[in-house]
Coordinates of N, CA and C in Angstrom, one line a residue:
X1 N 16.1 18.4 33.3 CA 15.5 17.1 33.0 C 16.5 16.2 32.3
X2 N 16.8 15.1 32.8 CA 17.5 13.9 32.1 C 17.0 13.6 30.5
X3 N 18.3 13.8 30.1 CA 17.9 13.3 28.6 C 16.9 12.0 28.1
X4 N 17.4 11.1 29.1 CA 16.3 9.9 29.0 C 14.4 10.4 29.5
X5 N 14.4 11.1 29.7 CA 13.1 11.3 30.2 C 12.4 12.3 29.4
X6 N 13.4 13.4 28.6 CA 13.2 14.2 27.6 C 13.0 12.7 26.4
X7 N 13.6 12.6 26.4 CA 13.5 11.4 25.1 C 12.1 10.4 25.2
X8 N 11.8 10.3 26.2 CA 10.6 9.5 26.4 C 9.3 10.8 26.1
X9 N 9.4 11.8 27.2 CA 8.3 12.2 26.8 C 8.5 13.1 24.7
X10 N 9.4 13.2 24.4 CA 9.0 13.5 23.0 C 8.8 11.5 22.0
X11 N 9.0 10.7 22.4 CA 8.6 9.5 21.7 C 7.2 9.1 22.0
X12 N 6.5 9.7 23.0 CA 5.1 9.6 23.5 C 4.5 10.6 22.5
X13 N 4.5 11.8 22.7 CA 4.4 12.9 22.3 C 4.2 11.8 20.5
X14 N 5.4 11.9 20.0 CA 5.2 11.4 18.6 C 4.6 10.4 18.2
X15 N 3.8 9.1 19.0 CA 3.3 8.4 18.9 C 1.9 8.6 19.2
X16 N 1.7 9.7 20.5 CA 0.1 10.3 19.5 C 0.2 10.7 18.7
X17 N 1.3 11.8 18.4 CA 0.5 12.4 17.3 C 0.2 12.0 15.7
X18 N 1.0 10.8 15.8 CA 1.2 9.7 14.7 C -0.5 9.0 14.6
X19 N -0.3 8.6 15.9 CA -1.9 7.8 15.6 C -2.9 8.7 15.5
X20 N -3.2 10.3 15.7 CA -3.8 11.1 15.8 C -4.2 11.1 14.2
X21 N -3.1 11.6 13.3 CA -2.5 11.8 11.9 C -3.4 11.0 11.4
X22 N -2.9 9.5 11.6 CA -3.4 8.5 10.9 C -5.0 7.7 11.2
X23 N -5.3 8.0 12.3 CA -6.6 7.9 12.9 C -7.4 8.5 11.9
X24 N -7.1 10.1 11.8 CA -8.1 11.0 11.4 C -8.1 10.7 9.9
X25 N -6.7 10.5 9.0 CA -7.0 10.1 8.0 C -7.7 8.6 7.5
X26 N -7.4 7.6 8.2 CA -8.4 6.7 7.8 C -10.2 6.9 8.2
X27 N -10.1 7.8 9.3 CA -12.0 8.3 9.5 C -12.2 8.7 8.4
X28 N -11.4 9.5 7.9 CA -12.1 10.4 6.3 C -11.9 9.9 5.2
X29 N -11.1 8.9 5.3 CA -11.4 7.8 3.9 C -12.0 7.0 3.6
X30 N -12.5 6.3 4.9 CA -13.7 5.8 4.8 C -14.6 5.6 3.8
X31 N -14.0 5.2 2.6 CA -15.2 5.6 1.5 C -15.8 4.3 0.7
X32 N -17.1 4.7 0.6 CA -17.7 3.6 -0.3 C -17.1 2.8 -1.3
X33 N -17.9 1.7 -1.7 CA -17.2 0.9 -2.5 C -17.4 1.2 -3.9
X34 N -18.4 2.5 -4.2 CA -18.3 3.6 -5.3 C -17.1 4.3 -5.7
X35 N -16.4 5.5 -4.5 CA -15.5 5.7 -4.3 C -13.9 4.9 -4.5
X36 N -14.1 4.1 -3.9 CA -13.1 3.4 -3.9 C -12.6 2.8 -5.5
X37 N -14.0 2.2 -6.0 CA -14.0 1.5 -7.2 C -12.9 2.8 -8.9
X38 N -13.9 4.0 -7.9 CA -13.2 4.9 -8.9 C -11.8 5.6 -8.7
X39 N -11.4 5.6 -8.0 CA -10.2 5.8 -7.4 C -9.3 4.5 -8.2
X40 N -9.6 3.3 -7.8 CA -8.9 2.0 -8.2 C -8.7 2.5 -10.0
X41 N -10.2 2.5 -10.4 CA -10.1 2.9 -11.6 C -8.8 4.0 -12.8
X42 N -8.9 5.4 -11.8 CA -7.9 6.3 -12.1 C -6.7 5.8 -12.0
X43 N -6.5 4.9 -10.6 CA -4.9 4.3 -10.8 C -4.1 3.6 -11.6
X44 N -5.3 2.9 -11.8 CA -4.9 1.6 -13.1 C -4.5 2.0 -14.1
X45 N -5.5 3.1 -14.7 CA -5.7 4.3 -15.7 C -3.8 4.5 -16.0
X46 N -3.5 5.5 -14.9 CA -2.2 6.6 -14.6 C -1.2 4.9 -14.8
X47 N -0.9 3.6 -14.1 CA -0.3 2.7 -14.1 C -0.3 2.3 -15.9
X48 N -1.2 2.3 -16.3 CA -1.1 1.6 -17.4 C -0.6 2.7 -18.5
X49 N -0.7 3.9 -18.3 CA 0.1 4.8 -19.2 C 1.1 5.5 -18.8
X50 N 1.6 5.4 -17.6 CA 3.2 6.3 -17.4 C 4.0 5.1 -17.9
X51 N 4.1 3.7 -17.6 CA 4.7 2.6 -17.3 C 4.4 1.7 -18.5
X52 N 5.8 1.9 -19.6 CA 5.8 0.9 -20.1 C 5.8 -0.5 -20.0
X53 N 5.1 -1.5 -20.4 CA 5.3 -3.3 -20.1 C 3.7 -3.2 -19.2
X54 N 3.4 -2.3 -18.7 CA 2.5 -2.4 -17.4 C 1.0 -3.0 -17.9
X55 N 0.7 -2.9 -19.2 CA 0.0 -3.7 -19.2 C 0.0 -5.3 -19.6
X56 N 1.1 -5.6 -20.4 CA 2.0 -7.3 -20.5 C 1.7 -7.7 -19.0
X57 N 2.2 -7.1 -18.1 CA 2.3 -8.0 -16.6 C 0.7 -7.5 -16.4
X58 N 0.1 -7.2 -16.3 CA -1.3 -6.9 -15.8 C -1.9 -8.4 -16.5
X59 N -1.6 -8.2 -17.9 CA -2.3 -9.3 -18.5 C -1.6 -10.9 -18.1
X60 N -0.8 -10.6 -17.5 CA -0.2 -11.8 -16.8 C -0.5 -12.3 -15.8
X61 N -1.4 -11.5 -15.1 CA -1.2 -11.3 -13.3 C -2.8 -12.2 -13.2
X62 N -2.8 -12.9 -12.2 CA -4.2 -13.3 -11.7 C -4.9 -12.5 -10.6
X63 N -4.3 -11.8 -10.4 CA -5.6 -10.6 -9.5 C -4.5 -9.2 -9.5
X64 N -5.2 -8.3 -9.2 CA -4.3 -7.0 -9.2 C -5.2 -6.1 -7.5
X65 N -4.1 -5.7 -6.4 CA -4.5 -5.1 -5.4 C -4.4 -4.1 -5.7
X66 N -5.0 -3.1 -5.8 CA -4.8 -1.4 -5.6 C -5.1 -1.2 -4.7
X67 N -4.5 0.3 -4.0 CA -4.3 1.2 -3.1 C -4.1 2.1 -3.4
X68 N -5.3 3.5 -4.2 CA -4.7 4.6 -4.8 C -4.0 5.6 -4.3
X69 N -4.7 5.9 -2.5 CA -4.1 6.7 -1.8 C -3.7 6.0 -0.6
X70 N -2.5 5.9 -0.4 CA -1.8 5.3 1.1 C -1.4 7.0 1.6
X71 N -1.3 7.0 3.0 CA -0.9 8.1 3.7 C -0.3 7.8 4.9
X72 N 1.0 8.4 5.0 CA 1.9 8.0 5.2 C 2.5 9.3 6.9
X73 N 2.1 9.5 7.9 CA 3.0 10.6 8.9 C 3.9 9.9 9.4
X74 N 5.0 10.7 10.0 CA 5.1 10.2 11.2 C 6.5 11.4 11.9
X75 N 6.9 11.4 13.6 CA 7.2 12.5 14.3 C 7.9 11.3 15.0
X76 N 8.8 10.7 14.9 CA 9.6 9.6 15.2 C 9.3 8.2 14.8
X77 N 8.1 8.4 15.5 CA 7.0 7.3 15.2 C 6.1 7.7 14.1
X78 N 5.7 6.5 13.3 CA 5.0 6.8 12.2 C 4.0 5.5 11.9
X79 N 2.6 6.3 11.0 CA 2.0 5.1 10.4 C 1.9 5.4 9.5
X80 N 0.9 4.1 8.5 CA 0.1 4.7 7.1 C -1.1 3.9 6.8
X81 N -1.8 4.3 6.4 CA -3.7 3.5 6.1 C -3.8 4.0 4.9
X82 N -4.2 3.1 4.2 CA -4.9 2.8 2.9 C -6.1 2.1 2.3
X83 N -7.2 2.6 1.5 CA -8.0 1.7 1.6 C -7.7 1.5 -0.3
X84 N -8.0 0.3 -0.2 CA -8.1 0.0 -1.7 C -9.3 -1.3 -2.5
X85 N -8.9 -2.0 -3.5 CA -9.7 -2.8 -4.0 C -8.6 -4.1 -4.4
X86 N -9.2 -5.4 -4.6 CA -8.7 -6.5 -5.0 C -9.7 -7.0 -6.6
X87 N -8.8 -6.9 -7.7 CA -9.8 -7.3 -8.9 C -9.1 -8.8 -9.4
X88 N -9.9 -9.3 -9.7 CA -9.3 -10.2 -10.6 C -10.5 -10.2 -11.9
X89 N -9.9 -11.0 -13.1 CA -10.6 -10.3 -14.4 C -10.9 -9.0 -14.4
X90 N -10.2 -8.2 -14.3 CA -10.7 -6.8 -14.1 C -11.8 -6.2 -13.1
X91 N -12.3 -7.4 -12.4 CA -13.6 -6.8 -11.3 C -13.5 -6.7 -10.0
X92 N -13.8 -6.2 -9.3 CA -13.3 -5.8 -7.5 C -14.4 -7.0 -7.2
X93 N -13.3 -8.0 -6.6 CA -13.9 -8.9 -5.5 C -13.5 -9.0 -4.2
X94 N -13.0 -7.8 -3.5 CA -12.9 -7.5 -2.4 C -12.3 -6.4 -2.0
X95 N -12.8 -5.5 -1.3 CA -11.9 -4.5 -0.6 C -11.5 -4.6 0.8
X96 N -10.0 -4.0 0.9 CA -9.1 -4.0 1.4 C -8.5 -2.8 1.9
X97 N -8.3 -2.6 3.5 CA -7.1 -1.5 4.1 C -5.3 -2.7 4.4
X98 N -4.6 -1.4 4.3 CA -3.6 -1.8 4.5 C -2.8 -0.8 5.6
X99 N -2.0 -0.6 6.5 CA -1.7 0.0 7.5 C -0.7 -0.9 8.0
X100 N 0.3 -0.1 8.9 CA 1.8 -0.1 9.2 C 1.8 0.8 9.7
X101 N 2.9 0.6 10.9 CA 3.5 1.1 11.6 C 5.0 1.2 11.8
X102 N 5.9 2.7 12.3 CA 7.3 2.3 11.8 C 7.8 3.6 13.2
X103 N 9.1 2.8 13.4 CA 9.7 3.7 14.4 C 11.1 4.4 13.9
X104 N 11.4 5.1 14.2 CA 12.8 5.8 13.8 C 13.0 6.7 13.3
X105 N 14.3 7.0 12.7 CA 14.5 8.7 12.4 C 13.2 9.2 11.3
X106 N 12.5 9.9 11.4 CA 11.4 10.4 10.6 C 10.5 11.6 10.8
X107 N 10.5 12.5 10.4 CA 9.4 13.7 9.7 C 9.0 13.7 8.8
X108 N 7.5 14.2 8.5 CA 6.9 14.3 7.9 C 6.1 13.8 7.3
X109 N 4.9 13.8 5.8 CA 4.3 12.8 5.8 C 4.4 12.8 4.3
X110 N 3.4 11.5 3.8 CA 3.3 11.2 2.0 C 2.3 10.8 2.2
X111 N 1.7 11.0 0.4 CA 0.5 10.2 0.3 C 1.3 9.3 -1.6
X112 N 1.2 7.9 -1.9 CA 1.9 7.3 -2.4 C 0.4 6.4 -3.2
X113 N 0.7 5.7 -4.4 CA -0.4 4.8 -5.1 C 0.3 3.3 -4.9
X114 N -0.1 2.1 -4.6 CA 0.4 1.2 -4.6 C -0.2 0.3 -5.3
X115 N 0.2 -0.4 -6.5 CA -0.2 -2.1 -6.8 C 0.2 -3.0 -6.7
X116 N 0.3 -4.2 -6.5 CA 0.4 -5.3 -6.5 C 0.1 -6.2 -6.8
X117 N 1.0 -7.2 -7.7 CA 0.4 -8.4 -8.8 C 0.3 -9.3 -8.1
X118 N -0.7 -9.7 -8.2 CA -0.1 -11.3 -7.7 C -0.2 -12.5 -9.2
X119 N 1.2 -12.8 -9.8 CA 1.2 -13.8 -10.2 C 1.7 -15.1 -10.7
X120 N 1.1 -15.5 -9.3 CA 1.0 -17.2 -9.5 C -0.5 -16.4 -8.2
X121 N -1.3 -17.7 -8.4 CA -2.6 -18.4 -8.3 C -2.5 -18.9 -6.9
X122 N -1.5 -19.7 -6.4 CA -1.4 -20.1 -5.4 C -1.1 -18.6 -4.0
X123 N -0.3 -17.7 -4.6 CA -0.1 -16.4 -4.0 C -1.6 -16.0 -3.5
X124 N -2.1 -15.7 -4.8 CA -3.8 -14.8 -4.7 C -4.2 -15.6 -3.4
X125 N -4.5 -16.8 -3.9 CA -5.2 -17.7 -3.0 C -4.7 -17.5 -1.2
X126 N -3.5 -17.6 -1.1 CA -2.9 -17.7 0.3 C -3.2 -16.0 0.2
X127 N -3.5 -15.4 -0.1 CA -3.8 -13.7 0.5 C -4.7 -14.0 0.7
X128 N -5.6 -14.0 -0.1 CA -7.6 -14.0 0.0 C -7.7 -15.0 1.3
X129 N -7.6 -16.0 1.6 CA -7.6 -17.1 2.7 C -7.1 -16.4 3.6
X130 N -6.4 -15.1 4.2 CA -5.7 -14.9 5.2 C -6.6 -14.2 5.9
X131 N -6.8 -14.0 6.8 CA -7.3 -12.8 7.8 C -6.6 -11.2 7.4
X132 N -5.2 -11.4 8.4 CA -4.8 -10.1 8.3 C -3.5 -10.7 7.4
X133 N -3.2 -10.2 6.5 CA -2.2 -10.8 5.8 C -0.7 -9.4 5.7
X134 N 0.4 -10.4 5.9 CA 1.2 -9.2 6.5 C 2.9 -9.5 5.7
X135 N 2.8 -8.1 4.8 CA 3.8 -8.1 3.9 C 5.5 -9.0 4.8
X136 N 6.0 -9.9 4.1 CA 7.2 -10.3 4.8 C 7.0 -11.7 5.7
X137 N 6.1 -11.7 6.1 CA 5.7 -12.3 6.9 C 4.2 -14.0 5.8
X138 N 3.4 -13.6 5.7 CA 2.6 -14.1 5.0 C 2.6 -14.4 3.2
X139 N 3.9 -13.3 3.2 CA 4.2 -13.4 1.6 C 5.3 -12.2 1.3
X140 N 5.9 -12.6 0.2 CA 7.2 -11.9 0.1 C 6.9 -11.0 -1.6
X141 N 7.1 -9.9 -1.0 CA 6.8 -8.9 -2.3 C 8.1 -8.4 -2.9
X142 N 8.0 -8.5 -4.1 CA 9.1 -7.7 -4.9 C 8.9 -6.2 -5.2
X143 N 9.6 -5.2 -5.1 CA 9.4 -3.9 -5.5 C 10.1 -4.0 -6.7
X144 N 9.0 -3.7 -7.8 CA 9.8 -3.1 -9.0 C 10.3 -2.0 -9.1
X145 N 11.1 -1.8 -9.6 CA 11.7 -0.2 -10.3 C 11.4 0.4 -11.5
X146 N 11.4 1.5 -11.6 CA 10.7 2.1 -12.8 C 12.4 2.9 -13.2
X147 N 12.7 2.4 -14.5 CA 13.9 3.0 -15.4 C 13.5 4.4 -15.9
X148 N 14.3 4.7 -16.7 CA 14.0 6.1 -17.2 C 13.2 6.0 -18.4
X149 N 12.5 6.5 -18.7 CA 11.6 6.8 -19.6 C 9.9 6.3 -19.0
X150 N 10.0 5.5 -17.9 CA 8.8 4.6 -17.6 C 8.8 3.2 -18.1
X151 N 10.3 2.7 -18.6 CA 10.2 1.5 -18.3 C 10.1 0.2 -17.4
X152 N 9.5 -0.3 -17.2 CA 9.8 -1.3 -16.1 C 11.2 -2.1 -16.2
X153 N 12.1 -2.3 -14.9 CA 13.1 -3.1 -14.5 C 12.4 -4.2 -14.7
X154 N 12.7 -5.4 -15.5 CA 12.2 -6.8 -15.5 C 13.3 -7.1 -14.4
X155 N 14.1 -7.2 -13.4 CA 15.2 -7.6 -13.0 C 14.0 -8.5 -11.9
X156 N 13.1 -8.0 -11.5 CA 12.7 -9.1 -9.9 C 11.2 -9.2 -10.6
X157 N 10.7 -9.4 -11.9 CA 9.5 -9.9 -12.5 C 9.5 -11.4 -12.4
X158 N 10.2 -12.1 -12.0 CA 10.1 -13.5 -11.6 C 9.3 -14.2 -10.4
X159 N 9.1 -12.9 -9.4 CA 8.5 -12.8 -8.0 C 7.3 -13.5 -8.3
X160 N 6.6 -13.9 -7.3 CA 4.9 -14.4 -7.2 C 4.4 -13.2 -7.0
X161 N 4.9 -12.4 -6.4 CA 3.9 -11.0 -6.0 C 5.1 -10.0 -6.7
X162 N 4.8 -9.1 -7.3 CA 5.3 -7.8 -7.7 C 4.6 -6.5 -7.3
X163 N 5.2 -5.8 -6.4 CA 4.6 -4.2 -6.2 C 5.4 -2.7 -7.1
X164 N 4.2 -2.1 -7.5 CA 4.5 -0.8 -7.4 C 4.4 0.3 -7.4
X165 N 4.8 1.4 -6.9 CA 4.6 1.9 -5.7 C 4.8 3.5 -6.6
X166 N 4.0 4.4 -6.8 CA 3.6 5.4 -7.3 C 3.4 6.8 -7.1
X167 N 3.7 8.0 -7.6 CA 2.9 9.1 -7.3 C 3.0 9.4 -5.9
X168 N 4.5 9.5 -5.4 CA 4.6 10.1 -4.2 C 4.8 11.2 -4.3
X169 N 4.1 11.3 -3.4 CA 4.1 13.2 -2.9 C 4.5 13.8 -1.6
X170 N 5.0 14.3 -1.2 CA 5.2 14.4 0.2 C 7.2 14.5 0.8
X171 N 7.3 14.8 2.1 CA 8.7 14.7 2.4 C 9.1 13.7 2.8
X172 N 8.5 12.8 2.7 CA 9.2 11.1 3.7 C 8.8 10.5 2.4
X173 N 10.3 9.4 2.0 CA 10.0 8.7 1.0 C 10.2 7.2 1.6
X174 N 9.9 6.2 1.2 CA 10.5 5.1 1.5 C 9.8 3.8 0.6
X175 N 10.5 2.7 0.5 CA 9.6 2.2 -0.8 C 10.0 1.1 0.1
X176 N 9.8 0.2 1.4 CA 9.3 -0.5 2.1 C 8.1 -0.7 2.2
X177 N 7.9 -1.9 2.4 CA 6.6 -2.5 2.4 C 6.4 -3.2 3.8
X178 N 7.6 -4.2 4.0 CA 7.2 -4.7 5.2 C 6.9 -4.7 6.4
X179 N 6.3 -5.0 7.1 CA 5.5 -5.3 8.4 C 4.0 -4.5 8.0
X180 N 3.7 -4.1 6.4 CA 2.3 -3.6 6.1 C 1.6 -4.7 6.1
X181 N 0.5 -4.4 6.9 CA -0.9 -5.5 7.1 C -1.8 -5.3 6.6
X182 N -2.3 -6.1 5.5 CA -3.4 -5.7 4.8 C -4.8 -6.6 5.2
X183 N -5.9 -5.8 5.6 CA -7.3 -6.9 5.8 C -8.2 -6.1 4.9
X184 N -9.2 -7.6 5.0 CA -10.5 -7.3 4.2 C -11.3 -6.6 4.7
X185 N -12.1 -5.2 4.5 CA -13.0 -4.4 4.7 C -14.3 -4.7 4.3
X186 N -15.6 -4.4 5.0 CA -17.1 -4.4 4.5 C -17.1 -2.8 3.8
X187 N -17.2 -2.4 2.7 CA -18.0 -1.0 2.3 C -19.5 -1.2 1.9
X188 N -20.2 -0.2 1.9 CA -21.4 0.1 1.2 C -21.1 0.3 0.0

């Protein structure tokens, strides 16, 4: 068999089984806006006490996205789904999945916590107004870095949106964000 045709049928091959992965885990996360609420809750929790400063920029931020559990496969091809919540004053006024797709050298999978500040007002606003709103594209996120001890890097706290990205577990790391698309979800 020609290498090229070997190469095709394993990039097929990995692209189901990617969307298989990630299919099945968004069916099972599926979860209420109970669920979710407390999940958001635990993250904020863990964010606000490993991470020094984390709550100065919280109290800075005009809405905060969480994403407790993102999950992450992939067998060349890869995805990841997340469901989370959008608070501002501390209260969920919307929930939200986020999901991506990625091609290239890659095994294995992660499950990661993600937040995201948004602040400036004008940012919040152009997210919430979006449909599908798509990291890089609709808005430009900063990844913070976490120093040693749990301090926060102020180096890119200047951003309108600041992310950060938590509690990975798993064999594939990557602290990319973009081409992630995040929309608004109906829960019970």
């Amino acid at each position: 068999m020609p290498i090229s045709g070997l190469f095709r049928k394993i990039a097929a091959f990995s692209l189901v089984a990617a969307f298989i992965i990630i299919g099945s885990a968004s069916v099972a996360d599926a979860a209420s806006k109970k669920k979710i609420d407390r999940r958001v809750a635990e993250t904020m929790a863990e964010f606000r006490e490993k991470y020094d400063g984390a709550q100065s920029l919280l109290d800075k931020s005009v809405g905060v996205l969480v994403f407790p559990s993102i999950k992450k496969a992939g067998i060349g091809i890869g995805g990841e789904y997340g469901e989370g919540a959008l608070l501002v004053n501390g209260s969920a006024v919307g929930y939200y999945s986020t999901a991506a797709a990625s091609i290239g050298l890659q095994l294995g999978g992660q499950v990661r916590s993600q937040v995201l500040l948004f602040m400036e007002e004008g940012a919040l606003k152009n997210f919430r107004n979006s449909d599908k709103w798509e990291v890089g594209v609709d808005g430009s996120v900063a990844i913070a870095t976490i120093g040693a001890g749990g301090s926060i890097d102020t180096t890119n706290l200047d951003a309108p949106i600041i992310a950060f990205i938590f509690g990975n577990k798993g064999l594939m790391y990557n602290l990319s964000l973009e081409g992630s698309k995040m929309s608004e979800i109906e829960r019970n």
